[in-house]
Amino acid sequence: ALYLCDPAAGTAQKVTPDLFNVVTLDCVCGRVVYTGEERRGLQKRKSGLYLLDPATGQSRALIEPGTYTIRATMPFDGNTVFVQMAEEGQHTYYSGDLYAVDLESGEKRRLCAFEHSLFDAVNTDAYMGSGRTDRPDGGKLWVTVGDGDDCCLRTLDAEGRLSDRLCSPGSVQCFDVRGGRAVLAAHVKAAEVAA
């Protein structure tokens, strides 16, 4: 279950049912965007997308559960969240199409088919940290994207267009960005040595 807590008052208000499985949670300009579904029998893995207003404690569905398989949610700006999701009938391993969801109206706009794997650090037993794998900055969404045997830093614009890679080959584990300058926790591949 998801709770809205007020440490000063010492209160905790339950926002979702007891058996609600919260999958992702982000704060966007004083509001909370989260995904999940209530557990009833067999899990369908088709979460809903919800918006919580902490001032009122009210939560509403932007995307009803049971409709899409939501792979990722990424705040783009104060009123838009990018959502990568697959529709019913699409292959189980299809990453999903990229949508822009308006937080006020709930309107969703399909931006593009998006076959890249987001937040997909290369498998390793030596991670160099944990942290953000997406962050809005400068009118773009900075994000880690799987690219063959690399995981690189790239940006998405408001129409879902993906930039070229912004780092050397290797695996970006996490990053932060401000004013167009990024700091990475990453494994960079050694340059090939000529024989």
XYZ file of N, CA and C in Angstrom:
585
model
N 0.835 -1.190 0.000
C 0.000 0.000 0.000
C 0.882 1.256 0.000
N 0.329 2.335 -0.494
C 1.021 3.621 -0.505
C 0.404 4.511 0.569
N 1.289 5.152 1.357
C 0.846 6.046 2.429
C 1.390 7.442 2.181
N 0.605 8.443 2.548
C 1.016 9.838 2.524
C 1.288 10.237 3.967
N 2.553 10.495 4.278
C 2.961 10.735 5.663
C 3.259 12.209 5.910
N 2.882 12.680 7.089
C 3.194 14.024 7.546
C 3.986 13.893 8.847
N 5.333 13.962 8.751
C 6.149 13.773 9.960
C 5.858 14.802 11.053
N 5.560 16.042 10.661
C 5.301 17.082 11.662
C 4.055 16.764 12.478
N 3.017 16.259 11.810
C 1.772 15.927 12.502
C 1.785 14.508 13.055
N 2.738 13.698 12.580
C 2.800 12.308 13.031
C 1.686 11.457 12.467
N 1.230 11.800 11.239
C 0.119 11.056 10.633
C 0.571 10.309 9.386
N -0.177 9.266 9.052
C 0.045 8.495 7.832
C -1.318 8.131 7.248
N -1.632 8.700 6.087
C -2.913 8.468 5.437
C -2.727 7.445 4.324
N -3.502 6.353 4.368
C -3.401 5.325 3.336
C -4.054 5.837 2.057
N -3.317 5.756 0.936
C -3.784 6.269 -0.349
C -4.360 5.155 -1.211
N -3.797 3.945 -1.094
C -4.221 2.814 -1.924
C -4.762 1.703 -1.032
N -5.431 0.716 -1.626
C -5.875 -0.439 -0.830
C -4.684 -1.197 -0.233
N -4.953 -2.020 0.777
C -3.897 -2.769 1.454
C -3.068 -3.614 0.494
N -3.690 -4.263 -0.459
C -2.997 -5.188 -1.347
C -2.603 -4.544 -2.677
N -2.372 -3.244 -2.656
C -1.938 -2.538 -3.866
C -0.419 -2.618 -3.960
N 0.091 -3.097 -5.095
C 1.530 -3.233 -5.328
C 2.038 -1.995 -6.064
N 2.745 -1.102 -5.357
C 3.322 0.095 -5.975
C 4.607 -0.321 -6.680
N 4.695 -0.033 -8.002
C 5.842 -0.457 -8.801
C 6.849 0.683 -8.952
N 6.391 1.877 -9.335
C 7.287 3.033 -9.469
C 6.652 4.224 -8.774
N 7.496 5.203 -8.401
C 7.012 6.406 -7.742
C 7.966 7.553 -8.049
N 7.423 8.690 -8.502
C 8.218 9.886 -8.785
C 7.486 11.107 -8.267
N 8.241 12.111 -7.820
C 7.665 13.397 -7.438
C 7.849 14.362 -8.591
N 6.754 15.027 -8.978
C 6.768 15.959 -10.105
C 6.104 17.254 -9.667
N 6.912 18.275 -9.407
C 6.395 19.602 -9.053
C 5.342 19.541 -7.953
N 5.652 18.866 -6.865
C 4.751 18.828 -5.716
C 3.656 17.785 -5.809
N 3.626 17.021 -6.888
C 2.651 15.940 -7.021
C 3.395 14.613 -7.116
N 2.684 13.518 -6.881
C 3.293 12.196 -6.917
C 2.673 11.393 -8.048
N 3.531 10.870 -8.926
C 3.100 9.993 -10.015
C 3.573 8.595 -9.656
N 2.660 7.634 -9.690
C 3.052 6.267 -9.358
C 2.329 5.258 -10.243
N 2.898 4.065 -10.316
C 2.266 2.973 -11.066
C 2.064 1.807 -10.119
N 1.124 0.956 -10.467
C 0.880 -0.236 -9.676
C -0.480 -0.816 -9.980
N -0.786 -1.896 -9.269
C -2.090 -2.538 -9.411
C -2.442 -3.251 -8.126
N -3.744 -3.406 -7.913
C -4.205 -4.121 -6.740
C -4.071 -5.613 -6.988
N -3.583 -6.323 -5.984
C -3.409 -7.771 -6.119
C -4.744 -8.464 -5.902
N -5.214 -9.097 -6.967
C -6.448 -9.885 -6.900
C -6.203 -11.148 -7.703
N -5.884 -12.234 -7.032
C -5.612 -13.478 -7.741
C -4.303 -13.376 -8.514
N -4.295 -13.888 -9.720
C -3.105 -13.911 -10.555
C -2.752 -12.501 -11.016
N -1.492 -12.095 -10.811
C -1.040 -10.772 -11.242
C -1.023 -10.696 -12.764
N -1.589 -9.631 -13.313
C -1.640 -9.444 -14.764
C -0.457 -8.641 -15.279
N 0.286 -8.012 -14.373
C 1.422 -7.160 -14.736
C 1.010 -6.042 -15.708
N -0.183 -5.563 -15.525
C -0.683 -4.434 -16.316
C -1.074 -3.331 -15.334
N -0.065 -2.602 -14.861
C -0.257 -1.560 -13.859
C -1.044 -0.388 -14.419
N -1.618 0.388 -13.519
C -2.204 1.665 -13.878
C -1.200 2.774 -13.589
N -1.454 3.958 -14.140
C -0.646 5.150 -13.874
C -1.528 6.116 -13.099
N -1.032 6.595 -11.948
C -1.840 7.400 -11.036
C -1.147 8.711 -10.686
N -1.971 9.704 -10.351
C -1.477 10.998 -9.902
C -2.067 11.287 -8.528
N -1.184 11.566 -7.559
C -1.591 11.883 -6.193
C -1.291 13.346 -5.913
N -2.284 14.063 -5.397
C -2.096 15.438 -4.955
C -1.917 15.408 -3.434
N -0.676 15.617 -2.947
C -0.449 15.538 -1.493
C -1.249 16.556 -0.689
N -1.608 17.681 -1.292
C -2.359 18.709 -0.561
C -3.751 18.214 -0.181
N -4.366 17.431 -1.053
C -5.721 16.940 -0.788
C -5.743 15.469 -0.376
N -4.667 14.747 -0.667
C -4.634 13.311 -0.402
C -5.402 12.507 -1.419
N -5.874 13.173 -2.468
C -6.668 12.501 -3.501
C -5.774 11.954 -4.609
N -6.109 10.760 -5.070
C -5.372 10.082 -6.129
C -6.351 9.742 -7.249
N -5.885 9.877 -8.495
C -6.746 9.505 -9.626
C -5.934 8.789 -10.686
N -6.616 7.901 -11.420
C -5.961 7.122 -12.469
C -5.833 7.957 -13.733
N -4.615 8.022 -14.260
C -4.384 8.635 -15.570
C -4.477 7.567 -16.657
N -4.018 6.370 -16.343
C -4.172 5.202 -17.207
C -4.715 4.087 -16.324
N -5.871 3.572 -16.675
C -6.516 2.541 -15.868
C -5.685 1.260 -15.875
N -5.636 0.549 -14.754
C -4.898 -0.714 -14.721
C -5.573 -1.743 -15.630
N -4.761 -2.706 -16.100
C -5.294 -3.774 -16.939
C -5.253 -3.470 -18.421
N -4.803 -2.259 -18.795
C -4.819 -1.852 -20.195
C -3.473 -2.046 -20.876
N -2.405 -1.611 -20.236
C -1.061 -1.639 -20.816
C -0.086 -2.314 -19.854
N 1.004 -2.813 -20.424
C 2.141 -3.237 -19.619
C 3.085 -2.047 -19.580
N 3.144 -1.379 -18.441
C 3.967 -0.179 -18.303
C 5.389 -0.603 -17.966
N 6.332 -0.219 -18.838
C 7.737 -0.592 -18.656
C 8.514 0.484 -17.903
N 8.190 1.755 -18.134
C 8.951 2.840 -17.513
C 8.112 4.103 -17.458
N 8.321 4.908 -16.411
C 7.733 6.244 -16.316
C 8.865 7.216 -16.027
N 8.841 8.372 -16.712
C 9.928 9.339 -16.588
C 9.356 10.745 -16.649
N 9.416 11.516 -15.557
C 8.948 12.903 -15.615
C 9.736 13.684 -16.658
N 9.011 14.366 -17.558
C 9.669 15.162 -18.598
C 9.726 16.633 -18.189
N 8.598 17.133 -17.701
C 8.546 18.502 -17.190
C 7.471 18.537 -16.105
N 7.090 19.704 -15.660
C 6.139 19.816 -14.560
C 4.741 19.323 -14.868
N 4.421 19.119 -16.155
C 3.070 18.701 -16.501
C 3.025 17.481 -17.407
N 4.172 16.899 -17.726
C 4.203 15.780 -18.662
C 5.096 14.670 -18.134
N 4.609 13.450 -18.266
C 5.394 12.268 -17.940
C 5.503 11.420 -19.194
N 6.723 10.987 -19.516
C 6.911 10.020 -20.595
C 6.668 8.632 -20.011
N 5.920 7.817 -20.747
C 5.612 6.459 -20.315
C 5.938 5.513 -21.460
N 6.739 4.491 -21.181
C 7.011 3.449 -22.164
C 6.114 2.275 -21.810
N 5.241 1.882 -22.747
C 4.301 0.820 -22.428
C 3.912 0.029 -23.674
N 3.555 -1.222 -23.440
C 3.156 -2.133 -24.507
C 1.666 -2.409 -24.396
N 1.006 -2.495 -25.538
C -0.426 -2.785 -25.573
C -0.674 -4.284 -25.538
N -1.911 -4.658 -25.274
C -2.335 -6.053 -25.308
C -2.002 -6.645 -26.672
N -1.445 -7.836 -26.680
C -1.144 -8.519 -27.942
C 0.271 -8.296 -28.447
N 0.968 -7.275 -27.924
C 2.356 -7.084 -28.334
C 3.218 -8.120 -27.611
N 4.315 -8.510 -28.238
C 5.161 -9.572 -27.708
C 5.603 -9.257 -26.278
N 5.717 -10.286 -25.469
C 6.080 -10.143 -24.061
C 7.370 -9.359 -23.868
N 8.340 -9.529 -24.772
C 9.632 -8.879 -24.605
C 9.746 -7.566 -25.369
N 8.647 -7.119 -25.993
C 8.678 -5.828 -26.684
C 8.737 -4.718 -25.634
N 9.698 -3.827 -25.786
C 9.890 -2.779 -24.780
C 8.689 -1.859 -24.664
N 8.030 -1.585 -25.759
C 6.843 -0.743 -25.722
C 7.023 0.548 -26.475
N 5.900 1.187 -26.769
C 5.923 2.474 -27.443
C 6.089 3.579 -26.397
N 6.532 4.742 -26.855
C 6.747 5.877 -25.958
C 5.569 6.838 -26.083
N 4.979 7.196 -24.944
C 3.839 8.108 -24.879
C 4.185 9.304 -23.999
N 3.566 10.432 -24.296
C 3.582 11.589 -23.406
C 2.205 11.662 -22.752
N 2.168 11.695 -21.418
C 0.899 11.755 -20.687
C 0.824 13.094 -19.974
N -0.249 13.838 -20.243
C -0.495 15.128 -19.616
C -1.056 14.894 -18.216
N -0.411 15.460 -17.197
C -0.827 15.217 -15.824
C -2.134 15.915 -15.456
N -2.492 16.976 -16.158
C -3.750 17.674 -15.857
C -4.942 16.946 -16.469
N -4.876 16.699 -17.780
C -6.011 16.125 -18.494
C -5.997 14.603 -18.524
N -4.824 14.001 -18.321
C -4.704 12.555 -18.457
C -4.585 12.112 -19.909
N -4.590 13.073 -20.827
C -4.498 12.733 -22.245
C -3.136 12.115 -22.536
N -3.141 11.016 -23.291
C -1.885 10.395 -23.677
C -1.703 10.524 -25.181
N -0.459 10.829 -25.573
C -0.120 11.022 -26.977
C 1.037 10.101 -27.309
N 0.823 9.216 -28.295
C 1.881 8.299 -28.706
C 2.940 9.083 -29.467
N 4.174 8.988 -28.998
C 5.269 9.697 -29.640
C 5.932 8.838 -30.714
N 6.231 7.589 -30.390
C 6.936 6.737 -31.347
C 6.993 5.301 -30.851
N 7.276 4.399 -31.782
C 7.653 3.038 -31.400
C 9.048 3.167 -30.814
N 9.285 2.531 -29.697
C 10.549 2.734 -29.007
C 11.140 1.384 -28.657
N 12.016 0.898 -29.504
C 12.535 -0.454 -29.336
C 13.802 -0.497 -28.496
N 14.232 0.626 -27.987
C 15.420 0.649 -27.136
C 15.044 0.240 -25.718
N 15.999 -0.300 -25.008
C 15.799 -0.706 -23.632
C 16.288 0.410 -22.716
N 15.385 0.985 -21.957
C 15.745 2.070 -21.050
C 16.308 1.528 -19.746
N 17.194 2.292 -19.137
C 17.765 1.991 -17.812
C 18.444 0.631 -17.776
N 18.952 0.173 -18.885
C 19.425 -1.205 -18.993
C 20.935 -1.280 -18.871
N 21.447 -1.132 -17.656
C 22.890 -1.246 -17.447
C 23.347 -2.643 -17.836
N 24.529 -2.726 -18.395
C 25.072 -4.005 -18.813
C 25.248 -4.896 -17.592
N 24.880 -6.171 -17.734
C 24.974 -7.100 -16.602
C 26.403 -7.185 -16.077
N 26.515 -7.092 -14.787
C 27.823 -7.172 -14.143
C 27.618 -7.506 -12.680
N 28.665 -7.997 -12.041
C 28.564 -8.237 -10.602
C 29.304 -7.147 -9.822
N 29.671 -6.073 -10.521
C 30.419 -4.987 -9.873
C 29.791 -3.647 -10.226
N 28.657 -3.336 -9.622
C 28.011 -2.059 -9.866
C 28.714 -0.962 -9.079
N 28.749 0.236 -9.664
C 29.492 1.331 -9.047
C 28.586 2.344 -8.377
N 27.408 1.934 -8.025
C 26.512 2.862 -7.353
C 25.096 2.670 -7.833
N 24.190 3.302 -7.158
C 22.809 3.300 -7.604
C 22.322 4.729 -7.524
N 21.412 5.057 -8.360
C 20.904 6.421 -8.402
C 19.992 6.584 -9.594
N 19.867 7.799 -10.065
C 18.946 8.116 -11.150
C 19.440 7.564 -12.478
N 18.493 7.095 -13.272
C 18.777 6.673 -14.643
C 17.947 7.493 -15.630
N 17.229 8.481 -15.099
C 16.534 9.455 -15.943
C 16.431 10.760 -15.168
N 16.522 11.867 -15.895
C 16.452 13.180 -15.244
C 16.138 14.234 -16.306
N 15.102 15.068 -16.086
C 14.852 16.166 -17.022
C 15.831 17.313 -16.785
N 16.271 17.933 -17.868
C 17.155 19.093 -17.769
C 17.203 19.788 -19.122
N 17.026 21.095 -19.122
C 17.166 21.880 -20.347
C 16.169 21.541 -21.435
N 14.941 21.205 -21.071
C 13.917 20.897 -22.076
C 14.085 19.526 -22.711
N 14.927 18.689 -22.115
C 15.135 17.327 -22.611
C 15.090 16.362 -21.433
N 14.856 15.107 -21.753
C 14.926 14.055 -20.744
C 16.220 13.291 -20.969
N 17.107 13.326 -20.004
C 18.360 12.592 -20.054
C 18.073 11.198 -19.511
N 18.574 10.158 -20.189
C 18.213 8.795 -19.828
C 19.306 7.820 -20.247
N 19.435 6.716 -19.491
C 20.355 5.664 -19.904
C 19.607 4.714 -20.833
N 20.290 4.301 -21.903
C 19.660 3.492 -22.941
C 20.580 2.337 -23.309
N 20.036 1.104 -23.317
C 20.786 -0.056 -23.764
C 21.075 0.064 -25.251
N 22.321 -0.228 -25.622
C 22.755 -0.101 -27.018
C 23.761 -1.213 -27.294
N 23.255 -2.375 -27.726
C 24.129 -3.520 -27.924
C 24.662 -3.990 -26.582
N 25.997 -4.059 -26.454
C 26.562 -4.460 -25.168
C 27.010 -3.248 -24.354
N 26.472 -2.078 -24.697
C 26.725 -0.841 -23.954
C 25.427 -0.345 -23.319
N 25.575 0.509 -22.335
C 24.448 1.280 -21.813
C 24.930 2.719 -21.780
N 24.369 3.552 -22.639
C 24.911 4.896 -22.801
C 23.920 5.961 -22.343
N 24.426 7.164 -22.186
C 23.616 8.318 -21.820
C 23.171 9.010 -23.096
N 21.851 9.268 -23.191
C 21.292 9.948 -24.359
C 20.188 10.882 -23.867
N 19.628 11.681 -24.763
C 18.501 12.538 -24.395
C 17.316 12.265 -25.312
N 16.134 12.537 -24.775
C 14.887 12.500 -25.531
C 14.332 13.907 -25.560
N 13.862 14.363 -26.742
C 13.216 15.674 -26.798
C 11.714 15.511 -26.600
N 10.963 16.594 -26.686
C 9.528 16.583 -26.401
C 8.736 15.698 -27.353
N 9.307 15.390 -28.521
C 8.632 14.523 -29.490
C 9.131 13.090 -29.422
N 9.992 12.788 -28.452
C 10.479 11.427 -28.287
C 11.660 11.074 -29.167
N 12.276 12.084 -29.799
C 13.453 11.817 -30.638
C 14.670 11.607 -29.751
N 15.417 10.558 -30.041
C 16.569 10.156 -29.254
C 17.842 10.749 -29.844
N 18.676 11.332 -28.991
C 19.957 11.891 -29.436
C 20.960 10.771 -29.692
N 22.100 11.136 -30.263
C 23.228 10.224 -30.340
C 23.744 10.013 -28.926
N 24.604 9.012 -28.745
C 25.173 8.754 -27.421
C 25.998 9.950 -26.954
N 25.972 10.212 -25.657
C 26.646 11.370 -25.077
C 27.852 10.979 -24.228
N 28.293 9.727 -24.343
C 29.420 9.268 -23.535
C 30.200 8.214 -24.303
N 31.341 7.849 -23.760
C 32.177 6.817 -24.356
C 31.501 5.456 -24.223
N 31.902 4.459 -25.049
C 31.355 3.110 -24.911
C 31.603 2.559 -23.513
N 30.645 1.795 -23.012
C 30.732 1.216 -21.679
C 29.351 1.073 -21.087
N 29.252 1.161 -19.784
C 27.972 0.988 -19.102
C 27.769 2.086 -18.066
N 26.809 2.958 -18.316
C 26.447 3.999 -17.351
C 25.483 3.384 -16.340
N 25.871 3.378 -15.071
C 25.021 2.817 -14.015
C 23.972 3.827 -13.563
N 24.404 5.078 -13.388
C 23.505 6.137 -12.964
C 24.210 7.465 -13.221
N 23.442 8.563 -13.096
C 24.017 9.875 -13.386
C 23.178 10.950 -12.726
N 23.681 12.167 -12.753
C 22.891 13.345 -12.424
C 23.293 14.419 -13.421
N 22.402 15.348 -13.678
C 22.664 16.399 -14.664
C 22.030 17.693 -14.194
N 22.713 18.792 -14.454
C 22.189 20.120 -14.152
C 22.843 21.090 -15.118
N 22.029 21.900 -15.774
C 22.537 22.890 -16.705
C 23.294 22.285 -17.876
N 22.891 21.084 -18.282
C 23.517 20.447 -19.429
C 24.834 19.758 -19.130
N 25.233 19.713 -17.859
C 26.481 19.036 -17.481
C 26.141 17.829 -16.616
N 26.681 16.668 -16.987
C 26.334 15.424 -16.312
C 27.530 14.838 -15.578
N 27.222 14.189 -14.459
C 28.196 13.413 -13.698
C 27.710 11.971 -13.736
N 28.622 11.031 -14.087
C 28.232 9.644 -14.289
C 28.931 8.703 -13.322
N 28.232 7.637 -12.936
C 28.886 6.465 -12.356
C 28.848 5.440 -13.472
N 30.010 5.118 -14.046
C 30.035 4.302 -15.257
C 31.309 3.483 -15.356
N 31.195 2.423 -16.122
C 32.359 1.630 -16.505
C 32.626 1.964 -17.957
N 33.797 2.494 -18.242
C 34.158 2.870 -19.613
C 35.064 1.788 -20.174
N 34.766 1.371 -21.408
C 35.584 0.330 -22.037
C 36.971 0.872 -22.354
N 37.967 0.017 -22.129
C 39.347 0.389 -22.467
C 39.476 0.466 -23.983
N 40.289 1.379 -24.444
C 40.518 1.498 -25.885
C 41.207 0.241 -26.401
N 40.842 -0.144 -27.616
C 41.473 -1.338 -28.193
C 42.943 -1.031 -28.479
N 43.760 -1.987 -28.173
C 45.198 -1.826 -28.368
C 45.593 -2.509 -29.671
N 46.306 -1.787 -30.546
C 46.727 -2.374 -31.815
C 47.767 -3.455 -31.553
N 47.661 -4.558 -32.301
C 48.600 -5.684 -32.126
C 49.950 -5.371 -32.731
